[in-house]
Short mmCIF file of C-alpha atoms in Angstrom, two decimals:
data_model
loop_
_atom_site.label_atom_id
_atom_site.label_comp_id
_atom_site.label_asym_id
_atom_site.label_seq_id
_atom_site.Cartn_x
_atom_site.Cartn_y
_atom_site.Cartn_z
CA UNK A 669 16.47 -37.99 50.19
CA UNK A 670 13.36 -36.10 49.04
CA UNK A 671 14.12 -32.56 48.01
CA UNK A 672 11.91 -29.61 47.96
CA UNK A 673 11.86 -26.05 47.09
CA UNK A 674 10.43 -22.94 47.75
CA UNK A 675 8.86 -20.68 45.57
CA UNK A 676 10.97 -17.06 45.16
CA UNK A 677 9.46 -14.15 46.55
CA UNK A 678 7.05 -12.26 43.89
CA UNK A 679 9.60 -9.08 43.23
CA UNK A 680 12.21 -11.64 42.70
CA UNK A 681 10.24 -13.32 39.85
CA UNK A 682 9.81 -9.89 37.87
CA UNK A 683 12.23 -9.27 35.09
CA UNK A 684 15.14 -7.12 35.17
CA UNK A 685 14.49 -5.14 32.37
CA UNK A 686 11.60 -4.81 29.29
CA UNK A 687 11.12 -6.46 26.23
CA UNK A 688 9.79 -3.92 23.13
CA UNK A 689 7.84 -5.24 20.37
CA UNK A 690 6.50 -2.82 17.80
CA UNK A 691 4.47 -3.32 15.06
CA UNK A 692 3.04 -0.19 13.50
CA UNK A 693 2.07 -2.39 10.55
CA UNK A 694 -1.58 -4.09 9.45
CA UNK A 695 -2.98 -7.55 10.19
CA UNK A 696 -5.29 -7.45 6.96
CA UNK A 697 -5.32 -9.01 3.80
CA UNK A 698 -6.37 -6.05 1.68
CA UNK A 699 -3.26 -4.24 3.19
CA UNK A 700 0.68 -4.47 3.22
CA UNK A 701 1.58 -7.27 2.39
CA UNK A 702 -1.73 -9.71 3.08
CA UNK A 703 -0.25 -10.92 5.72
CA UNK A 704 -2.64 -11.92 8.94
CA UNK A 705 -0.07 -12.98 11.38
CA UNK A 706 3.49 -11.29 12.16
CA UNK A 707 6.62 -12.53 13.81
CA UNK A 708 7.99 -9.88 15.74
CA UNK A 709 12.04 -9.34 17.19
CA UNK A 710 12.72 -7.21 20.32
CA UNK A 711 14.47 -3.88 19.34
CA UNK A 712 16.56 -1.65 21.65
CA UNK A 713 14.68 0.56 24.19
CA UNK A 714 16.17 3.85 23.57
CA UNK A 715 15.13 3.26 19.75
CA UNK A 716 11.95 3.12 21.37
CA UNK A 717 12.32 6.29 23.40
CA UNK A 718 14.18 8.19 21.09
CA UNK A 719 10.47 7.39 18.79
CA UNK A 720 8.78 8.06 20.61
CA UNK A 721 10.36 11.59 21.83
CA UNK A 722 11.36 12.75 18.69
CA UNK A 723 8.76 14.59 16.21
CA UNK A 724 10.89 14.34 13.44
CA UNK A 725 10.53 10.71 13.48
CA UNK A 726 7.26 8.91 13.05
CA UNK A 727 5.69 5.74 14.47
CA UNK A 728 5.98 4.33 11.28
CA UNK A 729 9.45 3.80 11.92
CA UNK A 730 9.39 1.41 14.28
CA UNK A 731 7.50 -1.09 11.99
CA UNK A 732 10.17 -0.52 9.51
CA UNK A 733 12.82 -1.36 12.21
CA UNK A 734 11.00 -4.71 12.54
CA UNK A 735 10.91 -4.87 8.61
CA UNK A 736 15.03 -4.75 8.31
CA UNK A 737 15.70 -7.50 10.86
CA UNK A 738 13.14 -9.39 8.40
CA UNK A 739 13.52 -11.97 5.10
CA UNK A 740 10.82 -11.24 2.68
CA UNK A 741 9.97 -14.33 0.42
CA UNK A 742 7.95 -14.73 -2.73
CA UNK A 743 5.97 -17.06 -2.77
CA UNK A 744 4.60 -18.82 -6.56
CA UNK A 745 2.00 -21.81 -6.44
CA UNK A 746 0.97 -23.30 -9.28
CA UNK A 747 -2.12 -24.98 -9.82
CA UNK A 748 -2.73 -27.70 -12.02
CA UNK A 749 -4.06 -27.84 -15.50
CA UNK A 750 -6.83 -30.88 -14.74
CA UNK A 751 -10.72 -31.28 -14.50
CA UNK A 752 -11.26 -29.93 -10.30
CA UNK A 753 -7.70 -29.01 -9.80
CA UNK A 754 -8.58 -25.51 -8.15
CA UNK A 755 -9.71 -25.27 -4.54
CA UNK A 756 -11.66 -23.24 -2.46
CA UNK A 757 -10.11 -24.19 0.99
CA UNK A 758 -7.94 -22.05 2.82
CA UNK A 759 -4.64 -23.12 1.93
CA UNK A 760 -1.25 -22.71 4.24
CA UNK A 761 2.20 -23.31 3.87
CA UNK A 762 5.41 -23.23 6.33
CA UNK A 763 8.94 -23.34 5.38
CA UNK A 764 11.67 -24.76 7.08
CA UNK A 765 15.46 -23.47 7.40
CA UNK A 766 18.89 -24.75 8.53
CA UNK A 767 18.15 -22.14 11.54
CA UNK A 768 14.56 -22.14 12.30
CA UNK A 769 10.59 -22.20 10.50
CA UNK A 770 8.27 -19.71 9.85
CA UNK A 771 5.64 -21.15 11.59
CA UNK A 772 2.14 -21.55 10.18
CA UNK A 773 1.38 -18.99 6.91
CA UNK A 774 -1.61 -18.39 5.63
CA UNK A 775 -1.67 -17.91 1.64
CA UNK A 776 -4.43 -14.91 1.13
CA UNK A 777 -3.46 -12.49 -0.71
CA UNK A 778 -2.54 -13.52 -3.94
CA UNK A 779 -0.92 -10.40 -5.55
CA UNK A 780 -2.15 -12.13 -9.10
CA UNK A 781 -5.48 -13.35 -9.38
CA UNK A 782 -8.75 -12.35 -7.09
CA UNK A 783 -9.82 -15.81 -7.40
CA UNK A 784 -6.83 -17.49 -5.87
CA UNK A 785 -5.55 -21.78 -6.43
CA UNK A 786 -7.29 -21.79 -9.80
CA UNK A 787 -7.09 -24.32 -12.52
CA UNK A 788 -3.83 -24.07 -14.35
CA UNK A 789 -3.26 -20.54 -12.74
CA UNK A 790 -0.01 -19.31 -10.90
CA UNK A 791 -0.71 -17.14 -7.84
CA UNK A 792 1.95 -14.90 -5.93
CA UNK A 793 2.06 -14.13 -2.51
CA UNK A 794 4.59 -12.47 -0.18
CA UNK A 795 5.84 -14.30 3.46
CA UNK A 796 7.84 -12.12 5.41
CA UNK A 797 10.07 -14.25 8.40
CA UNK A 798 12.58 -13.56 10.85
CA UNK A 799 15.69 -15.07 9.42
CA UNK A 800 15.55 -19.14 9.37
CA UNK A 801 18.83 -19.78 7.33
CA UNK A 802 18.99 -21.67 4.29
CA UNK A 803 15.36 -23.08 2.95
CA UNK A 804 15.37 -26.76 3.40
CA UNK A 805 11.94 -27.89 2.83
CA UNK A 806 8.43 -26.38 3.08
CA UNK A 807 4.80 -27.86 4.15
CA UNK A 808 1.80 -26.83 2.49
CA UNK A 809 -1.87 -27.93 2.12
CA UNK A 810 -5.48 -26.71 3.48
CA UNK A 811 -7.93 -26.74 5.74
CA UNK A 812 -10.37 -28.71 3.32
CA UNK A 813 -13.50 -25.85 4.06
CA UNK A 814 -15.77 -24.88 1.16
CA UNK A 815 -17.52 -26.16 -1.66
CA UNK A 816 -14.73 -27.65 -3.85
CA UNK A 817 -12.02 -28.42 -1.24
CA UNK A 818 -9.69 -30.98 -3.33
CA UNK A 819 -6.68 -29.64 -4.89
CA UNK A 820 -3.88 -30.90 -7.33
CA UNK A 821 -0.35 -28.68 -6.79
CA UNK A 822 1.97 -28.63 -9.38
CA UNK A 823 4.53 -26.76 -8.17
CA UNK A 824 5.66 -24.09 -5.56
CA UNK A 825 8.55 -21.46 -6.33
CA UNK A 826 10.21 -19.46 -3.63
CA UNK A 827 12.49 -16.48 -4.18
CA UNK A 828 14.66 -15.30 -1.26
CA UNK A 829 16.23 -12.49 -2.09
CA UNK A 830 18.42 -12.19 0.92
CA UNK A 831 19.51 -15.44 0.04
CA UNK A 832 20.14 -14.97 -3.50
CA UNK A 833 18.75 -17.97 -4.01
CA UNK A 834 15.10 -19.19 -6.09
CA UNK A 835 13.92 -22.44 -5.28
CA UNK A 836 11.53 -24.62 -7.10
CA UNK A 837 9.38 -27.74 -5.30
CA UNK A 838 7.81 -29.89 -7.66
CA UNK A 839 4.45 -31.30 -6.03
CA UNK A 840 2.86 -33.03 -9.36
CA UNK A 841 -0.13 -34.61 -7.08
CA UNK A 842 -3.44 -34.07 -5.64
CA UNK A 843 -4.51 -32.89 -1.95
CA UNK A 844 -7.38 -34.16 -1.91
CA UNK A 845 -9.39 -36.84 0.70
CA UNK A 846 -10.64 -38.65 -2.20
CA UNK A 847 -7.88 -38.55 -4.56
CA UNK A 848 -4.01 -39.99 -4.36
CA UNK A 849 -3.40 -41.03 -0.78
CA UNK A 850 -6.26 -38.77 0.79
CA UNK A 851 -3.28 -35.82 2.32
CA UNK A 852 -4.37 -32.63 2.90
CA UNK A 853 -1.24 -31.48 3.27
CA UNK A 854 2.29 -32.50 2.09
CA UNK A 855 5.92 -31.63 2.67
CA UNK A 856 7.99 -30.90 -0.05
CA UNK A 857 11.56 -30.88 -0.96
CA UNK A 858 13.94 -28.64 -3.18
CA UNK A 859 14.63 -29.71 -6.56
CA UNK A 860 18.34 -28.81 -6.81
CA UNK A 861 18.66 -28.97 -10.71
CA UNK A 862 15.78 -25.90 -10.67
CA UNK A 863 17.43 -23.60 -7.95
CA UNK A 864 18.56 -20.25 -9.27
CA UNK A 865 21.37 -18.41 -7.39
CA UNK A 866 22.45 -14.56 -7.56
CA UNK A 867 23.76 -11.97 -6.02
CA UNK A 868 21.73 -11.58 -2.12
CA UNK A 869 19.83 -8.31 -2.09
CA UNK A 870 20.20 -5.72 0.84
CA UNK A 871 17.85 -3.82 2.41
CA UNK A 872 17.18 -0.32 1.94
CA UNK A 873 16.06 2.34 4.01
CA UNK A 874 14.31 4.76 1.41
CA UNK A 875 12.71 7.92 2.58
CA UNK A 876 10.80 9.87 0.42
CA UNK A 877 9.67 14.07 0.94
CA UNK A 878 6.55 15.09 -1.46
CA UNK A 879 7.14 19.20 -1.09
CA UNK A 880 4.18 21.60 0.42
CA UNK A 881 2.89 23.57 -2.30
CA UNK A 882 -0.98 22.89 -3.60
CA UNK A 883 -1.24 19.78 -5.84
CA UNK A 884 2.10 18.22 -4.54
CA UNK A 885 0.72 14.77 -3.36
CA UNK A 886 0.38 12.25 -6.24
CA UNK A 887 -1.75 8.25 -6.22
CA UNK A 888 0.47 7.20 -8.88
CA UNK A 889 2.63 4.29 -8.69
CA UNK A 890 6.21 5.61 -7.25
CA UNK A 891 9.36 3.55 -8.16
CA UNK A 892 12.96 3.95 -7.64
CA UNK A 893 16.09 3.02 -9.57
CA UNK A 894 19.92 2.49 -7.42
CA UNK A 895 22.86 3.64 -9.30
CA UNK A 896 26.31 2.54 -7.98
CA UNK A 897 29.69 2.74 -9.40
CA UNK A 898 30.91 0.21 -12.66
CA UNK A 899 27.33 0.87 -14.33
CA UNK A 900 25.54 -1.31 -11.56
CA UNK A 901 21.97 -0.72 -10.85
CA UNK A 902 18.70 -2.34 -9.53
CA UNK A 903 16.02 -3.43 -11.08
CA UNK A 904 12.60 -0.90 -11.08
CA UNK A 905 11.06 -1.06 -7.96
CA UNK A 906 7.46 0.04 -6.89
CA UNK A 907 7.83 1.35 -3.59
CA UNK A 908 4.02 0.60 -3.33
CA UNK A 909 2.70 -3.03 -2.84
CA UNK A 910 -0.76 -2.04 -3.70
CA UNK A 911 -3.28 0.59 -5.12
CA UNK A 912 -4.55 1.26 -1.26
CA UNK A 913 -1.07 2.40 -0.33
CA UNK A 914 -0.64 4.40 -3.40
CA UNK A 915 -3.63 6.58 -2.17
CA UNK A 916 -2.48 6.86 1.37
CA UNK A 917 1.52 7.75 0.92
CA UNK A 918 2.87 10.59 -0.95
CA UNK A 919 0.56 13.29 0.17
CA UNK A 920 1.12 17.12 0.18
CA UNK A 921 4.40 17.64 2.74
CA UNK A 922 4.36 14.18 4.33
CA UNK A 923 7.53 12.16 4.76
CA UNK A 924 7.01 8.40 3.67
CA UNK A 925 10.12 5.66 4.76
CA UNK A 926 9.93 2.15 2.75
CA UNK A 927 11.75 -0.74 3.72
CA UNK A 928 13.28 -2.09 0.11
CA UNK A 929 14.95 -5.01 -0.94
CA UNK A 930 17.05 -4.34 -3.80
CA UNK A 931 20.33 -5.47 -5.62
CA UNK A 932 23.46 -4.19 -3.76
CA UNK A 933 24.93 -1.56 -5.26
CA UNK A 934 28.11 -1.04 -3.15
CA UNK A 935 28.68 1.70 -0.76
CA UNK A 936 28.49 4.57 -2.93
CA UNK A 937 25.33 5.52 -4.72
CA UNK A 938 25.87 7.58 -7.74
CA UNK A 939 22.78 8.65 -8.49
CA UNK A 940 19.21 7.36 -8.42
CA UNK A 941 15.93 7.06 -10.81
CA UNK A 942 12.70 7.97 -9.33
CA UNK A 943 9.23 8.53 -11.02
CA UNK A 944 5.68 7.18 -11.31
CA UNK A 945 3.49 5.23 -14.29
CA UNK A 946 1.41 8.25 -14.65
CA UNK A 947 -2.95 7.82 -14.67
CA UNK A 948 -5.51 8.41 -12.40
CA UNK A 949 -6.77 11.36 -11.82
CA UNK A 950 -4.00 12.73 -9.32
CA UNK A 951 -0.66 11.80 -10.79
CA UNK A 952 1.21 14.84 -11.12
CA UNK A 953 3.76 14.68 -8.33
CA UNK A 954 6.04 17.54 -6.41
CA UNK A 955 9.25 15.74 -5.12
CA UNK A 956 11.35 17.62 -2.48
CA UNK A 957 14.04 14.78 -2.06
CA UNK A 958 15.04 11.48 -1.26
CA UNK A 959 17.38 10.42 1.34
CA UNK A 960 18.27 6.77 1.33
CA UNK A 961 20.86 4.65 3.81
CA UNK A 962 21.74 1.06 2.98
CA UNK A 963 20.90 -1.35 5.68
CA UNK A 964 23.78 -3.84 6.95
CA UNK A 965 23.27 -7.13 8.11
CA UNK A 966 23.48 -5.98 11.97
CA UNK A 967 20.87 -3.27 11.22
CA UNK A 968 22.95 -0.71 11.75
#
């Protein structure tokens, strides 16, 4: 027999309850991390409140809540060493896990080279995700806009931290419409004799005081070393990604919270290294403290 329905009354089609959002972070390539395009996880509503509420906390935080529940990749493409290999086109890439993809990523920012996909030149970029599991493949190519649009890859190199894991996908062919078989755009596959594996990093939750006195604030470049028990440490990390932010944080009695990834330490942390590279004409630097809290997979 023929069934039909009837459509719910409006207030019973409104949702029960509120989905949050934040952000707090830039949509630019000549800031954070280049990125134009964020994916962004729900977080709990009195997080949001207690934000909101409490002037001890800033709005800042709530981008770096959105930073935790996030992978950060980096990203290495390598063009080739051949007459035309560079491009000019807007190049993308995606990558694809055991759990989910990225989505569409566009590569802008190199952290390298102004002049980005140039003959025989690596170029670095960061991709930030929610988590998509284990990398199984990745898609890249471009929109074949501008003057010299063709394009022979060599290779692309991702580093996931998280993962502990550094993959390497050979490419060794043009993208090009007049070149190999005419793709744009090609999908490309792990080479398992190149992947690297290591201890996963953890995040860090690293906030930093500059003290109120005249002359405290400092456009250096900041970095931290973790100390944990048995000798183990991290690497030297810039807390910075860029010059930009190095004029904007660390100013006379301001509180500035980073989001790091870094080699786990353990649970205790003996003691830590902090400085800056010195130059510029405002390096000297007036540190109250540091207060740091390691980051578990649940957030928590």
């Amino acid at each position: 027999r023929l069934l039909t329905s009837r459509r719910a009354p409006r207030e019973q089609l409104v949702a029960p309850f509120s989905y949050y959002f934040p952000c707090q972070r830039w949509l630019a390539v000549e800031e954070d991390d280049g990125q134009i395009v964020r994916e962004l996880v729900p977080v709990d509503e009195a997080f949001v409140k207690k934000d909101s509420e409490n002037d001890g906390q800033s709005l800042a935080t709530l981008g770096l809540e959105q930073k935790a529940k996030s992978t950060t990749y980096t990203v290495k493409v390598k063009t080739g060493d051949k007459k035309n290999a560079g491009t000019d086109a807007n190049v993308f890439i995606t990558l694809y896990g055991s759990k989910d993809d990225t989505g569409i990523v566009s590569l802008k920012a190199s952290k390298i080279n102004k002049n980005k996909f140039e003959r025989g030149k690596v170029d670095e970029f960061t991709v930030e995700s929610v988590d998509i599991g284990d990398l199984k493949k990745i898609k890249i190519g471009h929109d074949n806009k501008g003057n010299s649009t063709g394009w022979f890859l060599e290779w692309v190199e991702i580093d996931a931290p998280s993962l502990g894991r550094c993959l390497k996908f050979p490419c060794g062919r043009w993208l090009d419409k007049s070149e190999d078989d005419g793709a744009i755009e090609r999908i490309i596959f792990p080479a398992e004799l190149q992947t690297t594996e290591y201890i996963p990093f953890v995040p860090y939750e690293i906030t930093v005081y500059t003290s109120d006195i005249f002359g405290a604030g400092t456009d250096a470049d900041v970095f931290i070393v973790l100390y944990g028990s048995d000798g183990i440490c991290t690497q030297q990390k810039s807390l910075c990604l860029n010059k930009r932010e190095q004029r904007m944080y660390f100013e006379r009695n301001s509180v500035n919270q980073f989001i790091v990834e870094l080699e786990d330490v353990g649970d205790i942390i003996e003691k830590i290294r902090i400085g800056h590279k010195g130059g510029g004409l405002n390096s000297g630097w007036h540190l109250d403290r540091v207060t740091i809290r390691r980051l578990l997979p649940n957030g928590k």
